[in-house]
mmCIF file of C-alpha atoms in Angstrom:
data_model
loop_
_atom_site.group_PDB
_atom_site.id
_atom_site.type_symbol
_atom_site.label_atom_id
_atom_site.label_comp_id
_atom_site.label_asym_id
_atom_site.label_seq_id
_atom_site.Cartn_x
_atom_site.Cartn_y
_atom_site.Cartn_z
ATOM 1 C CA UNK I 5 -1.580 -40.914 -29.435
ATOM 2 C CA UNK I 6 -4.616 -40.128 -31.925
ATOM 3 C CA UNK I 7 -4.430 -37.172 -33.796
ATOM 4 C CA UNK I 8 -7.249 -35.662 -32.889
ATOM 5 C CA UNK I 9 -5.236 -35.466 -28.968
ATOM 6 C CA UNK I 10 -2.482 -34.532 -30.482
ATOM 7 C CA UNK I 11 -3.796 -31.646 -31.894
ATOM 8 C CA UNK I 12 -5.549 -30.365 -29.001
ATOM 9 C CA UNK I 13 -2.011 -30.625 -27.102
ATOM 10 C CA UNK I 14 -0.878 -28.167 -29.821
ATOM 11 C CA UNK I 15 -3.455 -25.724 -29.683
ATOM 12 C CA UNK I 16 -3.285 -26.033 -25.743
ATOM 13 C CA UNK I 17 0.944 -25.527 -26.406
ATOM 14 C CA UNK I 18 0.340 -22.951 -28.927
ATOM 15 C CA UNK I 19 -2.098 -20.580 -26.483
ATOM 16 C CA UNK I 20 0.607 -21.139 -23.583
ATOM 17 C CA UNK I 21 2.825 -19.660 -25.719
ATOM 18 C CA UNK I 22 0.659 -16.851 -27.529
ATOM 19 C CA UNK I 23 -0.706 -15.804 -23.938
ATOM 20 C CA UNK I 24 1.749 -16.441 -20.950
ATOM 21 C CA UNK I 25 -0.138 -16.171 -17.564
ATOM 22 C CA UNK I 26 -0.362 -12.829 -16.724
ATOM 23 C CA UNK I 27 2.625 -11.780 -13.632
ATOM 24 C CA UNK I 28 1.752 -11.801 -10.329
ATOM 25 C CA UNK I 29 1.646 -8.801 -8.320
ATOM 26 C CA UNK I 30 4.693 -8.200 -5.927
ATOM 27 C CA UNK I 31 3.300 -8.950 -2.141
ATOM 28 C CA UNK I 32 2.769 -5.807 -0.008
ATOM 29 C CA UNK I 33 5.509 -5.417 2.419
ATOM 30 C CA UNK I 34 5.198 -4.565 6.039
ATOM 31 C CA UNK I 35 8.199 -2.886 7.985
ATOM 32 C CA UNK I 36 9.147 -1.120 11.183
ATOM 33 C CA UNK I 37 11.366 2.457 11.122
ATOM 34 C CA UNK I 38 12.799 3.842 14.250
ATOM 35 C CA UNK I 39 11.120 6.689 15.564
ATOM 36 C CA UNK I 40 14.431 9.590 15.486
ATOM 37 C CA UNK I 41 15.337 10.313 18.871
ATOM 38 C CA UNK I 42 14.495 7.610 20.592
ATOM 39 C CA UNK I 43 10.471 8.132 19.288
ATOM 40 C CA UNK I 44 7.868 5.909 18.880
ATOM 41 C CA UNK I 45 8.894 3.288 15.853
ATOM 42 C CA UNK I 46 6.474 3.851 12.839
ATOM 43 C CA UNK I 47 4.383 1.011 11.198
ATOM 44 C CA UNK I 48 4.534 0.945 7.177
ATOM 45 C CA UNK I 49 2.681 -0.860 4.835
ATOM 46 C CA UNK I 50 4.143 -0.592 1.096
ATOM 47 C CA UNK I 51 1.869 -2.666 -1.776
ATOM 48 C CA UNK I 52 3.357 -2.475 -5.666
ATOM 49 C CA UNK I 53 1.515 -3.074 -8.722
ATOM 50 C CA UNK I 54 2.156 -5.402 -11.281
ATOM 51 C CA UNK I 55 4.937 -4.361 -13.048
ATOM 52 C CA UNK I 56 3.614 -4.712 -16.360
ATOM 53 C CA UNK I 57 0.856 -2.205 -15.355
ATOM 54 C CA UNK I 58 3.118 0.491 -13.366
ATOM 55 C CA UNK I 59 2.811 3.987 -14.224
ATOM 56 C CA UNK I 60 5.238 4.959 -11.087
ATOM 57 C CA UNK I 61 2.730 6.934 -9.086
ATOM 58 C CA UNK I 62 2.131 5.931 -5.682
ATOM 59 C CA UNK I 63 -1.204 6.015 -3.639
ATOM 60 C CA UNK I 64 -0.312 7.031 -0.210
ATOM 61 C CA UNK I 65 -3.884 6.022 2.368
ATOM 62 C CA UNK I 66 -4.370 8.194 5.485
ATOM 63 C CA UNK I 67 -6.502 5.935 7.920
ATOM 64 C CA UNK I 68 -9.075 7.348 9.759
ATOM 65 C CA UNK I 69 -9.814 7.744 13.902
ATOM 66 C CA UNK I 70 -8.400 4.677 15.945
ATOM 67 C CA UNK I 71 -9.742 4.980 19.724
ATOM 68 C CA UNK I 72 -7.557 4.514 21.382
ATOM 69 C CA UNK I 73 -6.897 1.304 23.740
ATOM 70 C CA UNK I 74 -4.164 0.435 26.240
ATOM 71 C CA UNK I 75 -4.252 -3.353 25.814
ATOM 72 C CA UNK I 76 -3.721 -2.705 21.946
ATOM 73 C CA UNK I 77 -0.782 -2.070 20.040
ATOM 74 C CA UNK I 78 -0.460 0.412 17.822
ATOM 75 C CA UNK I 79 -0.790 -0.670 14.366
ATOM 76 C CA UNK I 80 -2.026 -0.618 10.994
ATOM 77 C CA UNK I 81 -6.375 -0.886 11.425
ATOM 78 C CA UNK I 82 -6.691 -3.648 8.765
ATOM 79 C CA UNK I 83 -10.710 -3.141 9.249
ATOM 80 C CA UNK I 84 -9.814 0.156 7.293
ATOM 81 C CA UNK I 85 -7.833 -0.879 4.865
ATOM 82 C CA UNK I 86 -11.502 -3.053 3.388
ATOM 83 C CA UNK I 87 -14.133 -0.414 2.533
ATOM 84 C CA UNK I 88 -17.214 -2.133 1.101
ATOM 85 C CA UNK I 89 -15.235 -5.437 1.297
ATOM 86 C CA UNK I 90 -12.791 -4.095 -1.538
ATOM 87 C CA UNK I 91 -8.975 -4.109 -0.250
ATOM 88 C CA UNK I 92 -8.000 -0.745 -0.446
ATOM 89 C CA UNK I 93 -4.556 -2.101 -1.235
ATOM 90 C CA UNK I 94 -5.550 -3.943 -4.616
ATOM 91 C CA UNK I 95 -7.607 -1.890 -5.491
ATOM 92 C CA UNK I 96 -4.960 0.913 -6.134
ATOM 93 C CA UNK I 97 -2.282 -1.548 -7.540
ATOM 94 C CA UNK I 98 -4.998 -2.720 -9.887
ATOM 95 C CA UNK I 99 -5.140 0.359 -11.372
ATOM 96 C CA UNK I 100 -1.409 0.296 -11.651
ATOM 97 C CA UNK I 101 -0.104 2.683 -8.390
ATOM 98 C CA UNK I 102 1.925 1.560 -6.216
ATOM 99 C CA UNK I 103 -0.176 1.834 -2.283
ATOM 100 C CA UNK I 104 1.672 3.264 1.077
ATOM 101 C CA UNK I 105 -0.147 3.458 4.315
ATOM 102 C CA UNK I 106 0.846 3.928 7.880
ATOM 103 C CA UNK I 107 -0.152 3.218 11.338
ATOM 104 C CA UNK I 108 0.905 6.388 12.747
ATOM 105 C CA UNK I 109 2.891 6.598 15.379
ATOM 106 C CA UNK I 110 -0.141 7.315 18.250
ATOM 107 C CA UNK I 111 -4.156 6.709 18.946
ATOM 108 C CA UNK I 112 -6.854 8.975 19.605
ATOM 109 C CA UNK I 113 -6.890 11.711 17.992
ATOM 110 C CA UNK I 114 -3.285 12.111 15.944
ATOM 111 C CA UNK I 115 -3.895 14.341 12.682
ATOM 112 C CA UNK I 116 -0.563 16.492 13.322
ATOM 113 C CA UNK I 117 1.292 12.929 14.289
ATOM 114 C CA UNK I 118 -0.407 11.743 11.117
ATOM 115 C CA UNK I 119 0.583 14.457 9.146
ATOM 116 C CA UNK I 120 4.211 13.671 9.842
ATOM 117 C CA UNK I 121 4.189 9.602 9.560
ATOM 118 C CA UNK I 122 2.886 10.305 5.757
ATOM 119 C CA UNK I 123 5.666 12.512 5.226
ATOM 120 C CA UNK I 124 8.286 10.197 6.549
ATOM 121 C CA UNK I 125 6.452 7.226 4.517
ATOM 122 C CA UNK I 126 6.612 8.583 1.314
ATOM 123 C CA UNK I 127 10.248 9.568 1.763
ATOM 124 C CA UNK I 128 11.223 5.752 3.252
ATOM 125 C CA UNK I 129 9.288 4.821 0.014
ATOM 126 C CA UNK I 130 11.960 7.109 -1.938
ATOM 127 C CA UNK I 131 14.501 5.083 -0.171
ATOM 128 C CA UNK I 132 13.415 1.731 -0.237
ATOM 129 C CA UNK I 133 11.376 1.479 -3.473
ATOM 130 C CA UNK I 134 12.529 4.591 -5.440
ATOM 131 C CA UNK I 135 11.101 8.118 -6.641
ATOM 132 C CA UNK I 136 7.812 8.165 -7.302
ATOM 133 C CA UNK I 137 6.791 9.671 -10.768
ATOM 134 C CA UNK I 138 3.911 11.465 -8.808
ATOM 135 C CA UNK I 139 2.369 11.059 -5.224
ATOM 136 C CA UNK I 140 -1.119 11.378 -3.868
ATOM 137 C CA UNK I 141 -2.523 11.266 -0.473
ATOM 138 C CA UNK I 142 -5.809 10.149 -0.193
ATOM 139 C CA UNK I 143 -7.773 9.733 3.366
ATOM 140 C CA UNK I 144 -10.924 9.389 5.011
ATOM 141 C CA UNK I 145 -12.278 10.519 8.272
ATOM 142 C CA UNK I 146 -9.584 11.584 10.292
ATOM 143 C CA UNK I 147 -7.367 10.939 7.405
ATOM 144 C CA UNK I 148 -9.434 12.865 5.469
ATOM 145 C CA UNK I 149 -8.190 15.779 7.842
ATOM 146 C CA UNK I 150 -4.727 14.646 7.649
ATOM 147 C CA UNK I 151 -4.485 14.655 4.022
ATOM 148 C CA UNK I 152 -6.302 18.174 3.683
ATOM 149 C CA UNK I 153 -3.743 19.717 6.937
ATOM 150 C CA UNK I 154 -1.019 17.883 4.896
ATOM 151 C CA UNK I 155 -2.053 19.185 1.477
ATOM 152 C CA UNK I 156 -2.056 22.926 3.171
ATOM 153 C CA UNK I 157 2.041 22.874 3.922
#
């Protein structure tokens, strides 16, 4: 081996060492609660940042109006979880929060259904994840409402 290769196998050695690739992300998680009392089960999405970027707030995403449809499931509207073909989702762990969202339990109009989903998501986050250093609820459209109605109690 020339030394001219072997020193570029150094340097190449030497900047693997002096900058380790960054840490990947943890990959959201997607998970099914019972409803209590036999209600409808509730659809969570939970997305954490890198750890190395964490500042233990989480970023909890009120989706907007889903019409509703009987040949659908209920479930998270991934079209709204993309605005301006940014995931929603990385784009808040990016910035170091951890990202909740939920497909509430219902269609159609649902703010005071909504409302309660958010509050059982961030406390399953509590649970599942742990206490959140701070929590905000951001929405638009119909979450918009829900986070505003939600804000108000």
């Amino acid at each position: 081996m020339g030394l001219s290769l072997r020193w570029v196998l150094v340097c190449v050695l030497a900047v693997a060492f002096v900058f380790p690739a960054a840490a990947e992300k943890p990959p959201c998680v997607n998970y099914i609660e019972l409803g209590l009392e036999y209600g409808p089960p509730h659809y969570y999405r939970v997305c954490m940042p890198d750890p190395a970027k964490a500042d233990g707030a989480l970023v909890v995403y009120a989706h907007g109006y889903v019409r509703p449809d009987p040949a659908s499931p209920v479930q998270i509207p991934e079209s709204q979880m993309v605005l301006d073909g940014v995931s929603v989702s990385d784009l808040v762990t990016d910035l170091g929060f951890a990202f909740a969202t939920t497909a509430y339990p219902k269609t159609g109009l649902a703010v005071k259904e909504g409302i309660e989903d958010v509050k059982l998501l961030v406390n399953s986050v509590k649970v599942r994840f742990g206490i959140p250093a701070k929590v905000f609820l951001a929405g638009g459209s119909e979450g918009g409402l829900v986070t505003a109605k939600a804000v108000e109690k």
